[in-house]
Amino acid sequence: MTAVVSETEETTVLLVDDNPQNLKVLYETLKDKGYRLLIANDGEKALDLAHRHQPEVILLDIMMPELDGYQVCQRLKADPVTSDSAVVFLSALDDVQAKVKGFSLGGADYISKPFQAQEVIARVKTHARVIRLERELQARNRQLENDQARILNAISEGIYGLDAGGNIVFANPAAALIMRSPVEELIGRNFFKLHMATSGDEFALLPVQATCQQGVAENQRDIALLRADGSSFPAEYRSTPKLEGDTLYGAVVVFRDITTELENEQELDAARELVQEQRDQLAHASRLSTMGEMAAGFAHEVNQPLTAITNYARVAKRMTAKDTLDRELLQETLDKIEAQSHRASEIIRRIRRFMKKPATGKEVLSVPALLEDTRQFAEVDMRNNEGGIEVTVDDSLPEVLADPIQVQQVALNLIRNALESTRGTGSSVPVEVSAALCGSGCVRIEVRDHGTGLPEGAEDKLFLPFYTTKQDGMGIGLSMCRSLIQAQGGDIGFERPEDGGARFYFTLPVAGAVANACRAD
């Protein structure tokens, strides 16, 4: 559906939403307010309408198929015809990152759904007034710039009138000033012999010659011209043929000395290089600062597989001390030591790679296989905490797109916390790990324990750096978990079951799902 529903010459407002009911509500809200309303139900139609009608205000839904609101806004701002339109985002997304992203792309405002009619009316009125005033100001500025340019051209640019042979028949005072010669001494001299150090045989190749001889307009910059005293200067010139009907009588040449301009450009280039160099240094310093802030977190994550390696090694030593050696069990234990060492190596490799360039490392993953691997990594923790782990996953669960190492770090961290909490109450109930489809594009993974739970009010601080409820904890684990899950495009959270304990969960996007499928509205 694309339609012009009002033909007044007032302010134009474009309504964009893939939901017909939302479009109807917006139209009913604004229809009697004196606006010319345009309607589009997808991004491509919105771009076409905006380019043709240049609306002052665009009410733009974010969550749309194919082109979402962010992409539409980006293309609107890249088009000179629509770049000054005020884009007001409409969305149920109410988190700070969604708003920051919208404003970074050029959005002027943000209205949360469900929207209030009075709020929509007030914001449209404000932005429409601002855009109309800005456009009027731009028009006045363009007129002033044109007037100013004519004045400056008349004063500062040299002007010659040439006949068909290139002889100077007119020169203005600015030309005399640039040439360092009186006007009367310029009149009658040949333009090419005066300004070009060349022989007569090469005249046909000289600037302005084609204008004088063939009536072809020219425009060149940074061409060397000579003054009357023989000194050289860089110039920009425009030559226009003098015509009366079909008869060519010569040319008008407007020129100026661009020595200072070129020097300024060189200085500007040098300044840009310096700014870029300083920007690179700042980026490097920022990266080092980030590494410093994350160092404790990396140490915490590396410590998990190292602890597991130590425990498995102790188990292996006890096996070898027995009279009867269970080679199969020993081999299994050694395989686990090798797996944990690879895990530690992978974490260190990611730290080193972070210093070079960002890398997602995302893969299409099987959730049951991922959680089973994680359960095996946690076997030592189960024995140390005298607990158990039950994994419940439907084999038909779709695959997800995520970094396996980072997801395992999160799951293992939550499982270890759950085992420790369960042991604190002396409970023998196993930690429950489950995964299920959440919506059409998201998988939710839960870790449930029957332990001590968390104190009241902990939700607000739980995922902040250096907040911990453990006596010897550093408060790094959950903060790191949040960063890792957000990097996958998912969310992480905490719930209080009615029968006690704690339930932590995180979400991962299904492979092939639309962007932001796991972001909370």
Short mmCIF file of C-alpha atoms in Angstrom, two decimals:
data_model
loop_
_atom_site.label_atom_id
_atom_site.label_comp_id
_atom_site.label_asym_id
_atom_site.label_seq_id
_atom_site.Cartn_x
_atom_site.Cartn_y
_atom_site.Cartn_z
CA MET A 1 0.00 0.00 0.00
CA THR A 2 1.42 3.34 -1.07
CA ALA A 3 -0.85 6.34 -1.36
CA VAL A 4 -1.03 10.10 -1.13
CA VAL A 5 -3.94 10.61 1.22
CA SER A 6 -3.97 14.39 1.42
CA GLU A 7 -3.10 16.95 -1.22
CA THR A 8 -2.62 20.13 0.79
CA GLU A 9 0.51 22.17 0.29
CA GLU A 10 1.29 22.22 3.99
CA THR A 11 4.05 20.30 5.77
CA THR A 12 4.52 16.78 4.36
CA VAL A 13 4.71 13.86 6.80
CA LEU A 14 5.64 10.32 5.66
CA LEU A 15 4.28 7.43 7.77
CA VAL A 16 6.24 4.16 7.44
CA ASP A 17 5.18 0.91 9.15
CA ASP A 18 4.65 -2.65 7.91
CA ASN A 19 1.67 -3.02 10.29
CA PRO A 20 -1.56 -1.69 8.66
CA GLN A 21 -3.14 -1.12 12.07
CA ASN A 22 -0.26 1.09 13.17
CA LEU A 23 -0.48 3.08 9.91
CA LYS A 24 -4.21 3.56 10.46
CA VAL A 25 -3.68 4.82 14.02
CA LEU A 26 -0.95 7.24 12.87
CA TYR A 27 -3.10 8.51 10.01
CA GLU A 28 -6.14 9.04 12.25
CA THR A 29 -3.91 10.86 14.76
CA LEU A 30 -2.53 13.35 12.19
CA LYS A 31 -5.18 13.59 9.46
CA ASP A 32 -6.87 16.78 10.69
CA LYS A 33 -3.72 18.62 11.72
CA GLY A 34 -3.08 20.34 8.38
CA TYR A 35 -0.36 17.98 7.16
CA ARG A 36 0.04 16.38 3.76
CA LEU A 37 0.28 12.70 4.71
CA LEU A 38 2.10 9.99 2.76
CA ILE A 39 1.93 6.29 3.65
CA ALA A 40 4.35 3.43 2.96
CA ASN A 41 4.29 -0.12 4.33
CA ASP A 42 7.89 -1.09 3.54
CA GLY A 43 11.36 0.43 3.26
CA GLU A 44 11.68 0.59 -0.54
CA LYS A 45 8.35 2.36 -0.95
CA ALA A 46 9.28 4.77 1.82
CA LEU A 47 12.55 5.65 0.07
CA ASP A 48 10.74 6.22 -3.24
CA LEU A 49 8.08 8.45 -1.67
CA ALA A 50 10.65 10.39 0.33
CA HIS A 51 12.80 11.03 -2.76
CA ARG A 52 9.81 12.26 -4.80
CA HIS A 53 8.08 14.37 -2.13
CA GLN A 54 10.90 15.39 0.27
CA PRO A 55 8.81 15.23 3.48
CA GLU A 56 9.74 17.41 6.41
CA VAL A 57 9.07 14.62 8.93
CA ILE A 58 9.28 10.81 8.55
CA LEU A 59 7.72 8.59 11.25
CA LEU A 60 9.71 5.39 10.72
CA ASP A 61 9.13 1.95 12.26
CA ILE A 62 12.36 0.11 13.09
CA MET A 63 11.31 -3.55 13.01
CA MET A 64 10.35 -4.11 9.34
CA PRO A 65 11.16 -7.00 6.98
CA GLU A 66 13.79 -6.68 4.22
CA LEU A 67 14.86 -3.08 4.91
CA ASP A 68 14.54 -2.27 8.61
CA GLY A 69 14.18 1.28 9.92
CA TYR A 70 17.89 1.68 10.56
CA GLN A 71 18.76 0.80 6.96
CA VAL A 72 16.05 3.11 5.60
CA CYS A 73 17.33 5.97 7.76
CA GLN A 74 20.89 5.38 6.59
CA ARG A 75 19.85 5.55 2.94
CA LEU A 76 17.68 8.63 3.54
CA LYS A 77 20.62 10.47 5.07
CA ALA A 78 22.91 9.38 2.23
CA ASP A 79 20.55 10.87 -0.37
CA PRO A 80 21.08 14.66 -0.72
CA VAL A 81 17.41 15.04 -1.65
CA THR A 82 16.17 13.56 1.65
CA SER A 83 19.11 14.08 3.98
CA ASP A 84 17.48 17.03 5.80
CA SER A 85 14.19 15.24 6.59
CA ALA A 86 13.60 14.70 10.31
CA VAL A 87 13.47 10.93 10.96
CA VAL A 88 11.51 10.00 14.09
CA PHE A 89 11.86 6.32 14.97
CA LEU A 90 8.82 4.36 16.18
CA SER A 91 9.59 1.09 17.94
CA ALA A 92 8.88 -1.16 20.87
CA LEU A 93 12.66 -1.36 21.32
CA ASP A 94 13.23 0.77 24.41
CA ASP A 95 16.82 0.01 25.38
CA VAL A 96 19.55 2.63 25.28
CA GLN A 97 21.59 0.85 22.59
CA ALA A 98 18.65 0.87 20.17
CA LYS A 99 18.20 4.60 20.71
CA VAL A 100 21.91 5.36 20.41
CA LYS A 101 22.09 3.40 17.15
CA GLY A 102 19.12 5.36 15.76
CA PHE A 103 20.63 8.71 16.67
CA SER A 104 24.05 7.69 15.31
CA LEU A 105 22.44 7.03 11.91
CA GLY A 106 20.92 10.51 11.80
CA GLY A 107 17.60 10.00 13.58
CA ALA A 108 16.11 13.16 15.08
CA ASP A 109 13.84 11.60 17.70
CA TYR A 110 12.52 8.35 19.12
CA ILE A 111 8.95 7.47 20.17
CA SER A 112 8.33 4.21 22.03
CA LYS A 113 5.43 1.93 21.17
CA PRO A 114 2.66 1.88 22.15
CA PHE A 115 2.71 5.62 21.37
CA GLN A 116 0.41 8.29 22.73
CA ALA A 117 -1.46 10.44 20.22
CA GLN A 118 -0.62 13.72 21.94
CA GLU A 119 3.06 12.83 22.04
CA VAL A 120 3.08 12.02 18.32
CA ILE A 121 1.24 15.26 17.48
CA ALA A 122 3.57 17.38 19.61
CA ARG A 123 6.78 15.86 18.27
CA VAL A 124 5.68 16.01 14.64
CA LYS A 125 4.71 19.66 15.10
CA THR A 126 8.07 20.50 16.66
CA HIS A 127 10.19 18.71 14.06
CA ALA A 128 8.08 20.02 11.16
CA ARG A 129 8.56 23.59 12.35
CA VAL A 130 12.31 23.07 12.75
CA ILE A 131 12.75 21.51 9.30
CA ARG A 132 10.68 24.20 7.55
CA LEU A 133 12.70 26.92 9.26
CA GLU A 134 15.94 25.15 8.35
CA ARG A 135 14.90 24.85 4.71
CA GLU A 136 13.92 28.51 4.56
CA LEU A 137 17.24 29.41 6.12
CA GLN A 138 19.12 27.23 3.63
CA ALA A 139 17.32 28.90 0.73
CA ARG A 140 18.22 32.33 2.07
CA ASN A 141 21.80 31.22 2.62
CA ARG A 142 22.04 29.98 -0.96
CA GLN A 143 20.77 33.31 -2.24
CA LEU A 144 23.21 35.20 -0.05
CA GLU A 145 26.04 32.94 -1.19
CA ASN A 146 25.17 33.61 -4.83
CA ASP A 147 25.07 37.35 -4.25
CA GLN A 148 28.30 37.22 -2.32
CA ALA A 149 29.96 35.11 -5.00
CA ARG A 150 29.06 37.65 -7.68
CA ILE A 151 30.47 40.46 -5.60
CA LEU A 152 33.67 38.56 -4.82
CA ASN A 153 34.09 37.55 -8.45
CA ALA A 154 33.79 41.15 -9.56
CA ILE A 155 36.34 42.31 -7.00
CA SER A 156 38.95 39.58 -6.63
CA GLU A 157 38.97 37.68 -9.93
CA GLY A 158 40.78 38.86 -12.99
CA ILE A 159 38.61 39.24 -16.10
CA TYR A 160 39.82 39.43 -19.70
CA GLY A 161 37.92 40.00 -22.88
CA LEU A 162 39.75 38.36 -25.82
CA ASP A 163 39.22 38.56 -29.54
CA ALA A 164 39.35 35.51 -31.82
CA GLY A 165 43.15 35.75 -32.01
CA GLY A 166 43.57 35.83 -28.24
CA ASN A 167 44.38 39.55 -27.99
CA ILE A 168 43.26 41.29 -24.78
CA VAL A 169 40.56 43.87 -25.51
CA PHE A 170 39.37 44.26 -21.91
CA ALA A 171 40.94 43.80 -18.46
CA ASN A 172 39.43 44.64 -15.08
CA PRO A 173 41.34 46.11 -12.10
CA ALA A 174 41.66 42.71 -10.41
CA ALA A 175 43.45 41.35 -13.52
CA ALA A 176 45.89 44.24 -13.37
CA LEU A 177 46.48 43.59 -9.67
CA ILE A 178 47.18 39.89 -10.26
CA MET A 179 49.43 40.65 -13.26
CA ARG A 180 51.24 43.49 -11.40
CA SER A 181 50.76 45.66 -14.46
CA PRO A 182 48.46 48.64 -15.25
CA VAL A 183 45.27 47.87 -17.18
CA GLU A 184 46.37 50.04 -20.11
CA GLU A 185 49.56 47.99 -20.50
CA LEU A 186 47.56 44.78 -20.66
CA ILE A 187 45.13 45.96 -23.34
CA GLY A 188 46.33 44.95 -26.83
CA ARG A 189 48.75 42.27 -25.68
CA ASN A 190 48.27 38.68 -26.77
CA PHE A 191 46.96 36.52 -23.95
CA PHE A 192 48.98 33.45 -24.97
CA LYS A 193 52.28 35.27 -25.42
CA LEU A 194 51.76 37.16 -22.15
CA HIS A 195 50.79 34.23 -19.97
CA MET A 196 52.32 31.16 -21.65
CA ALA A 197 56.01 30.44 -22.19
CA THR A 198 55.60 28.70 -25.56
CA SER A 199 56.17 29.13 -29.27
CA GLY A 200 53.48 30.07 -31.76
CA ASP A 201 53.46 26.56 -33.26
CA GLU A 202 52.00 25.22 -30.01
CA PHE A 203 49.16 27.75 -29.64
CA ALA A 204 46.53 25.22 -30.68
CA LEU A 205 47.31 23.15 -27.57
CA LEU A 206 47.15 26.04 -25.08
CA PRO A 207 44.39 26.68 -22.57
CA VAL A 208 41.64 29.09 -23.80
CA GLN A 209 42.69 28.54 -27.43
CA ALA A 210 39.78 26.19 -28.09
CA THR A 211 37.39 28.78 -26.64
CA CYS A 212 38.68 31.55 -28.89
CA GLN A 213 38.89 29.43 -32.02
CA GLN A 214 36.09 26.88 -31.65
CA GLY A 215 33.74 28.33 -29.03
CA VAL A 216 34.42 25.53 -26.51
CA ALA A 217 34.11 26.57 -22.84
CA GLU A 218 36.96 25.54 -20.57
CA ASN A 219 37.66 25.32 -16.86
CA GLN A 220 41.04 24.35 -15.41
CA ARG A 221 42.66 24.58 -12.02
CA ASP A 222 46.27 24.71 -10.89
CA ILE A 223 47.70 25.76 -14.24
CA ALA A 224 50.89 27.82 -14.33
CA LEU A 225 50.49 31.36 -15.75
CA LEU A 226 53.14 34.04 -16.17
CA ARG A 227 52.89 37.64 -14.96
CA ALA A 228 54.04 40.63 -16.91
CA ASP A 229 57.38 40.56 -15.07
CA GLY A 230 57.94 36.90 -16.03
CA SER A 231 57.20 35.40 -12.62
CA SER A 232 54.92 32.38 -12.46
CA PHE A 233 51.84 31.73 -10.33
CA PRO A 234 49.29 28.88 -10.07
CA ALA A 235 45.89 29.87 -11.38
CA GLU A 236 42.34 28.67 -11.88
CA TYR A 237 40.52 29.97 -14.95
CA ARG A 238 37.18 29.69 -16.73
CA SER A 239 36.84 30.69 -20.35
CA THR A 240 33.50 31.28 -22.09
CA PRO A 241 33.01 31.97 -25.82
CA LYS A 242 31.73 35.40 -26.94
CA LEU A 243 28.90 34.70 -29.36
CA GLU A 244 26.48 36.85 -31.29
CA GLY A 245 24.11 34.45 -32.91
CA ASP A 246 26.30 31.85 -34.54
CA THR A 247 29.29 34.15 -34.91
CA LEU A 248 32.27 33.65 -32.54
CA TYR A 249 34.08 36.84 -31.57
CA GLY A 250 36.54 35.50 -29.00
CA ALA A 251 36.32 34.64 -25.31
CA VAL A 252 35.82 35.95 -21.79
CA VAL A 253 38.42 34.61 -19.36
CA VAL A 254 37.95 34.78 -15.58
CA PHE A 255 41.04 33.80 -13.61
CA ARG A 256 42.48 34.03 -10.11
CA ASP A 257 45.75 33.42 -8.30
CA ILE A 258 45.39 30.30 -6.12
CA THR A 259 48.84 30.38 -4.51
CA THR A 260 47.46 30.92 -1.00
CA GLU A 261 44.68 28.44 -1.58
CA LEU A 262 47.13 25.70 -2.56
CA GLU A 263 49.30 26.47 0.44
CA ASN A 264 46.25 26.22 2.69
CA GLU A 265 45.32 22.91 1.09
CA GLN A 266 48.80 21.58 1.74
CA GLU A 267 48.57 22.71 5.36
CA LEU A 268 45.13 21.12 5.61
CA ASP A 269 46.46 17.85 4.21
CA ALA A 270 49.27 17.93 6.75
CA ALA A 271 46.75 18.63 9.53
CA ARG A 272 44.60 15.74 8.37
CA GLU A 273 47.60 13.42 8.43
CA LEU A 274 48.42 14.59 11.96
CA VAL A 275 44.83 14.09 13.10
CA GLN A 276 44.80 10.60 11.59
CA GLU A 277 48.06 9.76 13.30
CA GLN A 278 46.71 11.00 16.64
CA ARG A 279 43.46 9.09 16.05
CA ASP A 280 45.44 5.89 15.43
CA GLN A 281 47.44 6.47 18.60
CA LEU A 282 44.25 7.07 20.56
CA ALA A 283 42.70 3.89 19.17
CA HIS A 284 45.80 1.96 20.21
CA ALA A 285 45.70 3.49 23.70
CA SER A 286 42.01 2.68 23.97
CA ARG A 287 42.68 -0.93 22.97
CA LEU A 288 45.43 -1.19 25.59
CA SER A 289 43.10 0.35 28.18
CA THR A 290 40.40 -2.16 27.31
CA MET A 291 42.88 -4.99 27.65
CA GLY A 292 43.86 -3.65 31.06
CA GLU A 293 40.24 -3.54 32.18
CA MET A 294 39.63 -7.07 30.84
CA ALA A 295 42.80 -8.61 32.21
CA ALA A 296 41.17 -9.76 35.42
CA GLY A 297 38.29 -11.22 33.43
CA PHE A 298 40.59 -13.13 31.12
CA ALA A 299 42.52 -14.45 34.08
CA HIS A 300 39.24 -15.61 35.60
CA GLU A 301 38.22 -17.44 32.43
CA VAL A 302 41.63 -19.06 31.91
CA ASN A 303 41.60 -20.23 35.51
CA GLN A 304 38.55 -22.46 34.87
CA PRO A 305 40.23 -24.92 32.45
CA LEU A 306 43.49 -24.74 34.44
CA THR A 307 41.61 -25.75 37.60
CA ALA A 308 39.95 -28.58 35.71
CA ILE A 309 43.34 -29.76 34.40
CA THR A 310 44.68 -29.81 37.97
CA ASN A 311 41.73 -31.83 39.24
CA TYR A 312 41.87 -34.32 36.35
CA ALA A 313 45.61 -34.72 36.91
CA ARG A 314 44.98 -35.56 40.57
CA VAL A 315 42.37 -38.11 39.57
CA ALA A 316 44.85 -39.65 37.11
CA LYS A 317 47.52 -39.88 39.82
CA ARG A 318 45.10 -41.66 42.13
CA MET A 319 44.25 -44.13 39.37
CA THR A 320 47.91 -44.93 38.71
CA ALA A 321 48.46 -45.49 42.44
CA LYS A 322 45.89 -48.30 42.54
CA ASP A 323 46.97 -51.91 42.22
CA THR A 324 44.67 -52.45 39.26
CA LEU A 325 44.93 -49.81 36.57
CA ASP A 326 41.71 -49.00 34.72
CA ARG A 327 43.30 -48.04 31.41
CA GLU A 328 40.01 -47.05 29.78
CA LEU A 329 39.12 -44.65 32.61
CA LEU A 330 42.67 -43.30 32.67
CA GLN A 331 42.55 -42.69 28.91
CA GLU A 332 39.23 -40.86 29.33
CA THR A 333 40.70 -38.68 32.08
CA LEU A 334 43.77 -37.86 29.99
CA ASP A 335 41.51 -36.97 27.05
CA LYS A 336 39.69 -34.52 29.32
CA ILE A 337 42.98 -32.97 30.40
CA GLU A 338 43.85 -32.50 26.72
CA ALA A 339 40.43 -30.96 26.01
CA GLN A 340 40.76 -28.50 28.89
CA SER A 341 44.29 -27.55 27.78
CA HIS A 342 42.96 -26.84 24.28
CA ARG A 343 40.24 -24.72 25.88
CA ALA A 344 42.79 -22.66 27.82
CA SER A 345 44.90 -22.30 24.70
CA GLU A 346 41.88 -21.10 22.72
CA ILE A 347 41.09 -18.41 25.32
CA ILE A 348 44.69 -17.16 25.25
CA ARG A 349 44.64 -17.19 21.44
CA ARG A 350 41.55 -14.98 21.49
CA ILE A 351 43.27 -12.52 23.84
CA ARG A 352 46.21 -12.22 21.45
CA ARG A 353 43.94 -11.90 18.43
CA PHE A 354 41.98 -9.12 20.18
CA MET A 355 45.06 -6.92 20.02
CA LYS A 356 45.14 -7.20 16.21
CA LYS A 357 41.54 -6.96 15.00
CA PRO A 358 38.02 -7.82 16.15
CA ALA A 359 36.92 -11.31 15.19
CA THR A 360 33.57 -12.91 15.95
CA GLY A 361 34.48 -16.57 15.43
CA LYS A 362 30.78 -17.40 15.07
CA GLU A 363 29.70 -20.80 13.80
CA VAL A 364 26.48 -22.72 13.24
CA LEU A 365 26.18 -24.83 16.41
CA SER A 366 24.11 -27.75 17.68
CA VAL A 367 22.80 -26.75 21.10
CA PRO A 368 22.50 -30.34 22.48
CA ALA A 369 26.10 -31.10 21.49
CA LEU A 370 27.34 -27.81 22.90
CA LEU A 371 25.64 -28.32 26.26
CA GLU A 372 26.78 -31.96 26.48
CA ASP A 373 30.39 -30.84 25.92
CA THR A 374 29.93 -28.22 28.62
CA ARG A 375 28.50 -30.81 31.04
CA GLN A 376 31.58 -32.96 30.50
CA PHE A 377 33.84 -29.98 31.21
CA ALA A 378 31.97 -29.54 34.51
CA GLU A 379 32.37 -33.15 35.70
CA VAL A 380 35.24 -32.28 38.05
CA ASP A 381 33.16 -29.47 39.54
CA MET A 382 30.30 -31.96 40.04
CA ARG A 383 32.58 -34.27 42.02
CA ASN A 384 34.13 -31.43 44.01
CA ASN A 385 30.71 -30.06 44.93
CA GLU A 386 29.13 -33.50 45.41
CA GLY A 387 26.38 -32.50 42.98
CA GLY A 388 24.93 -33.45 39.67
CA ILE A 389 23.87 -31.94 36.36
CA GLU A 390 20.81 -32.86 34.33
CA VAL A 391 20.72 -31.65 30.73
CA THR A 392 17.30 -31.52 29.04
CA VAL A 393 17.29 -30.49 25.39
CA ASP A 394 14.94 -31.37 22.57
CA ASP A 395 16.95 -32.94 19.73
CA SER A 396 14.75 -31.07 17.22
CA LEU A 397 15.97 -27.73 18.53
CA PRO A 398 17.26 -25.60 15.63
CA GLU A 399 20.94 -24.75 15.34
CA VAL A 400 22.21 -21.39 16.56
CA LEU A 401 24.81 -18.95 15.26
CA ALA A 402 27.37 -18.19 17.96
CA ASP A 403 30.99 -18.48 19.08
CA PRO A 404 31.29 -21.96 20.67
CA ILE A 405 34.17 -21.03 22.96
CA GLN A 406 32.46 -17.94 24.34
CA VAL A 407 29.11 -19.68 24.79
CA GLN A 408 30.75 -22.57 26.61
CA GLN A 409 32.52 -20.09 28.89
CA VAL A 410 29.15 -18.59 29.81
CA ALA A 411 27.37 -21.91 30.30
CA LEU A 412 30.25 -23.37 32.33
CA ASN A 413 30.41 -20.28 34.52
CA LEU A 414 26.69 -20.45 35.28
CA ILE A 415 26.83 -24.21 35.95
CA ARG A 416 29.79 -23.88 38.32
CA ASN A 417 28.04 -21.09 40.22
CA ALA A 418 24.90 -23.24 40.45
CA LEU A 419 26.86 -26.24 41.78
CA GLU A 420 28.55 -24.10 44.43
CA SER A 421 25.24 -22.56 45.48
CA THR A 422 23.58 -25.99 45.72
CA ARG A 423 26.42 -27.34 47.85
CA GLY A 424 26.00 -24.34 50.19
CA THR A 425 22.56 -25.60 51.25
CA GLY A 426 23.55 -29.25 51.48
CA SER A 427 20.99 -30.09 48.79
CA SER A 428 21.40 -33.17 46.61
CA VAL A 429 19.07 -31.92 43.87
CA PRO A 430 21.03 -31.74 40.60
CA VAL A 431 21.54 -28.54 38.65
CA GLU A 432 19.06 -28.45 35.77
CA VAL A 433 20.31 -27.28 32.37
CA SER A 434 17.68 -26.93 29.64
CA ALA A 435 17.20 -25.31 26.24
CA ALA A 436 14.05 -24.50 24.29
CA LEU A 437 12.93 -22.42 21.35
CA CYS A 438 11.88 -18.91 22.34
CA GLY A 439 9.82 -17.31 19.59
CA SER A 440 10.79 -18.17 16.03
CA GLY A 441 14.35 -16.93 15.93
CA CYS A 442 15.78 -17.42 19.38
CA VAL A 443 16.91 -20.29 21.67
CA ARG A 444 16.78 -19.80 25.44
CA ILE A 445 19.22 -21.77 27.62
CA GLU A 446 18.52 -22.00 31.37
CA VAL A 447 20.63 -23.07 34.35
CA ARG A 448 18.45 -23.77 37.42
CA ASP A 449 19.69 -24.60 40.92
CA HIS A 450 18.09 -25.25 44.31
CA GLY A 451 20.76 -23.46 46.27
CA THR A 452 20.92 -20.42 48.51
CA GLY A 453 19.55 -18.00 45.91
CA LEU A 454 20.53 -14.35 45.78
CA PRO A 455 19.85 -11.54 48.26
CA GLU A 456 17.03 -9.08 47.62
CA GLY A 457 17.98 -6.26 45.26
CA ALA A 458 20.84 -8.21 43.68
CA GLU A 459 19.18 -8.04 40.24
CA ASP A 460 20.18 -4.40 39.73
CA LYS A 461 23.87 -5.07 40.33
CA LEU A 462 24.26 -8.71 39.37
CA PHE A 463 25.87 -8.20 35.97
CA LEU A 464 27.95 -5.14 36.91
CA PRO A 465 31.75 -5.51 37.09
CA PHE A 466 33.19 -6.35 40.53
CA TYR A 467 29.82 -7.04 42.17
CA THR A 468 29.77 -10.45 43.86
CA THR A 469 27.85 -12.33 46.53
CA LYS A 470 30.76 -14.72 47.12
CA GLN A 471 33.11 -14.13 50.03
CA ASP A 472 36.20 -14.76 47.88
CA GLY A 473 34.73 -13.74 44.52
CA MET A 474 36.03 -10.97 42.25
CA GLY A 475 32.73 -10.08 40.57
CA ILE A 476 34.14 -10.73 37.11
CA GLY A 477 32.29 -13.83 35.94
CA LEU A 478 28.74 -12.58 35.36
CA SER A 479 29.93 -9.27 33.95
CA MET A 480 32.06 -11.16 31.45
CA CYS A 481 29.12 -13.48 30.69
CA ARG A 482 26.94 -10.52 29.79
CA SER A 483 29.59 -9.09 27.45
CA LEU A 484 30.06 -12.44 25.73
CA ILE A 485 26.33 -13.10 25.22
CA GLN A 486 25.67 -9.58 23.97
CA ALA A 487 28.46 -10.14 21.44
CA GLN A 488 26.45 -13.11 20.12
CA GLY A 489 23.36 -10.93 19.66
CA GLY A 490 21.59 -12.40 22.70
CA ASP A 491 20.49 -11.40 26.20
CA ILE A 492 21.25 -12.75 29.66
CA GLY A 493 19.18 -12.54 32.82
CA PHE A 494 18.16 -13.89 36.21
CA GLU A 495 14.86 -15.11 37.68
CA ARG A 496 13.74 -16.19 41.16
CA PRO A 497 11.85 -19.50 41.12
CA GLU A 498 8.96 -19.67 43.58
CA ASP A 499 10.40 -22.75 45.29
CA GLY A 500 13.77 -21.14 45.94
CA GLY A 501 17.19 -21.25 44.35
CA ALA A 502 18.02 -19.31 41.21
CA ARG A 503 17.48 -19.53 37.46
CA PHE A 504 19.94 -17.88 35.10
CA TYR A 505 19.23 -17.81 31.39
CA PHE A 506 20.75 -16.54 28.18
CA THR A 507 19.51 -16.45 24.59
CA LEU A 508 21.19 -17.12 21.25
CA PRO A 509 19.93 -16.32 17.74
CA VAL A 510 18.81 -19.20 15.55
CA ALA A 511 21.06 -19.64 12.50
CA GLY A 512 19.56 -17.67 9.62
CA ALA A 513 17.20 -15.64 11.83
CA VAL A 514 16.65 -11.93 11.20
CA ALA A 515 18.84 -9.42 12.98
CA ASN A 516 17.99 -8.65 16.63
CA ALA A 517 15.81 -11.78 16.90
CA CYS A 518 17.00 -12.26 20.48
CA ARG A 519 16.95 -8.63 21.58
CA ALA A 520 14.29 -7.83 24.17
CA ASP A 521 11.62 -5.29 23.09
#
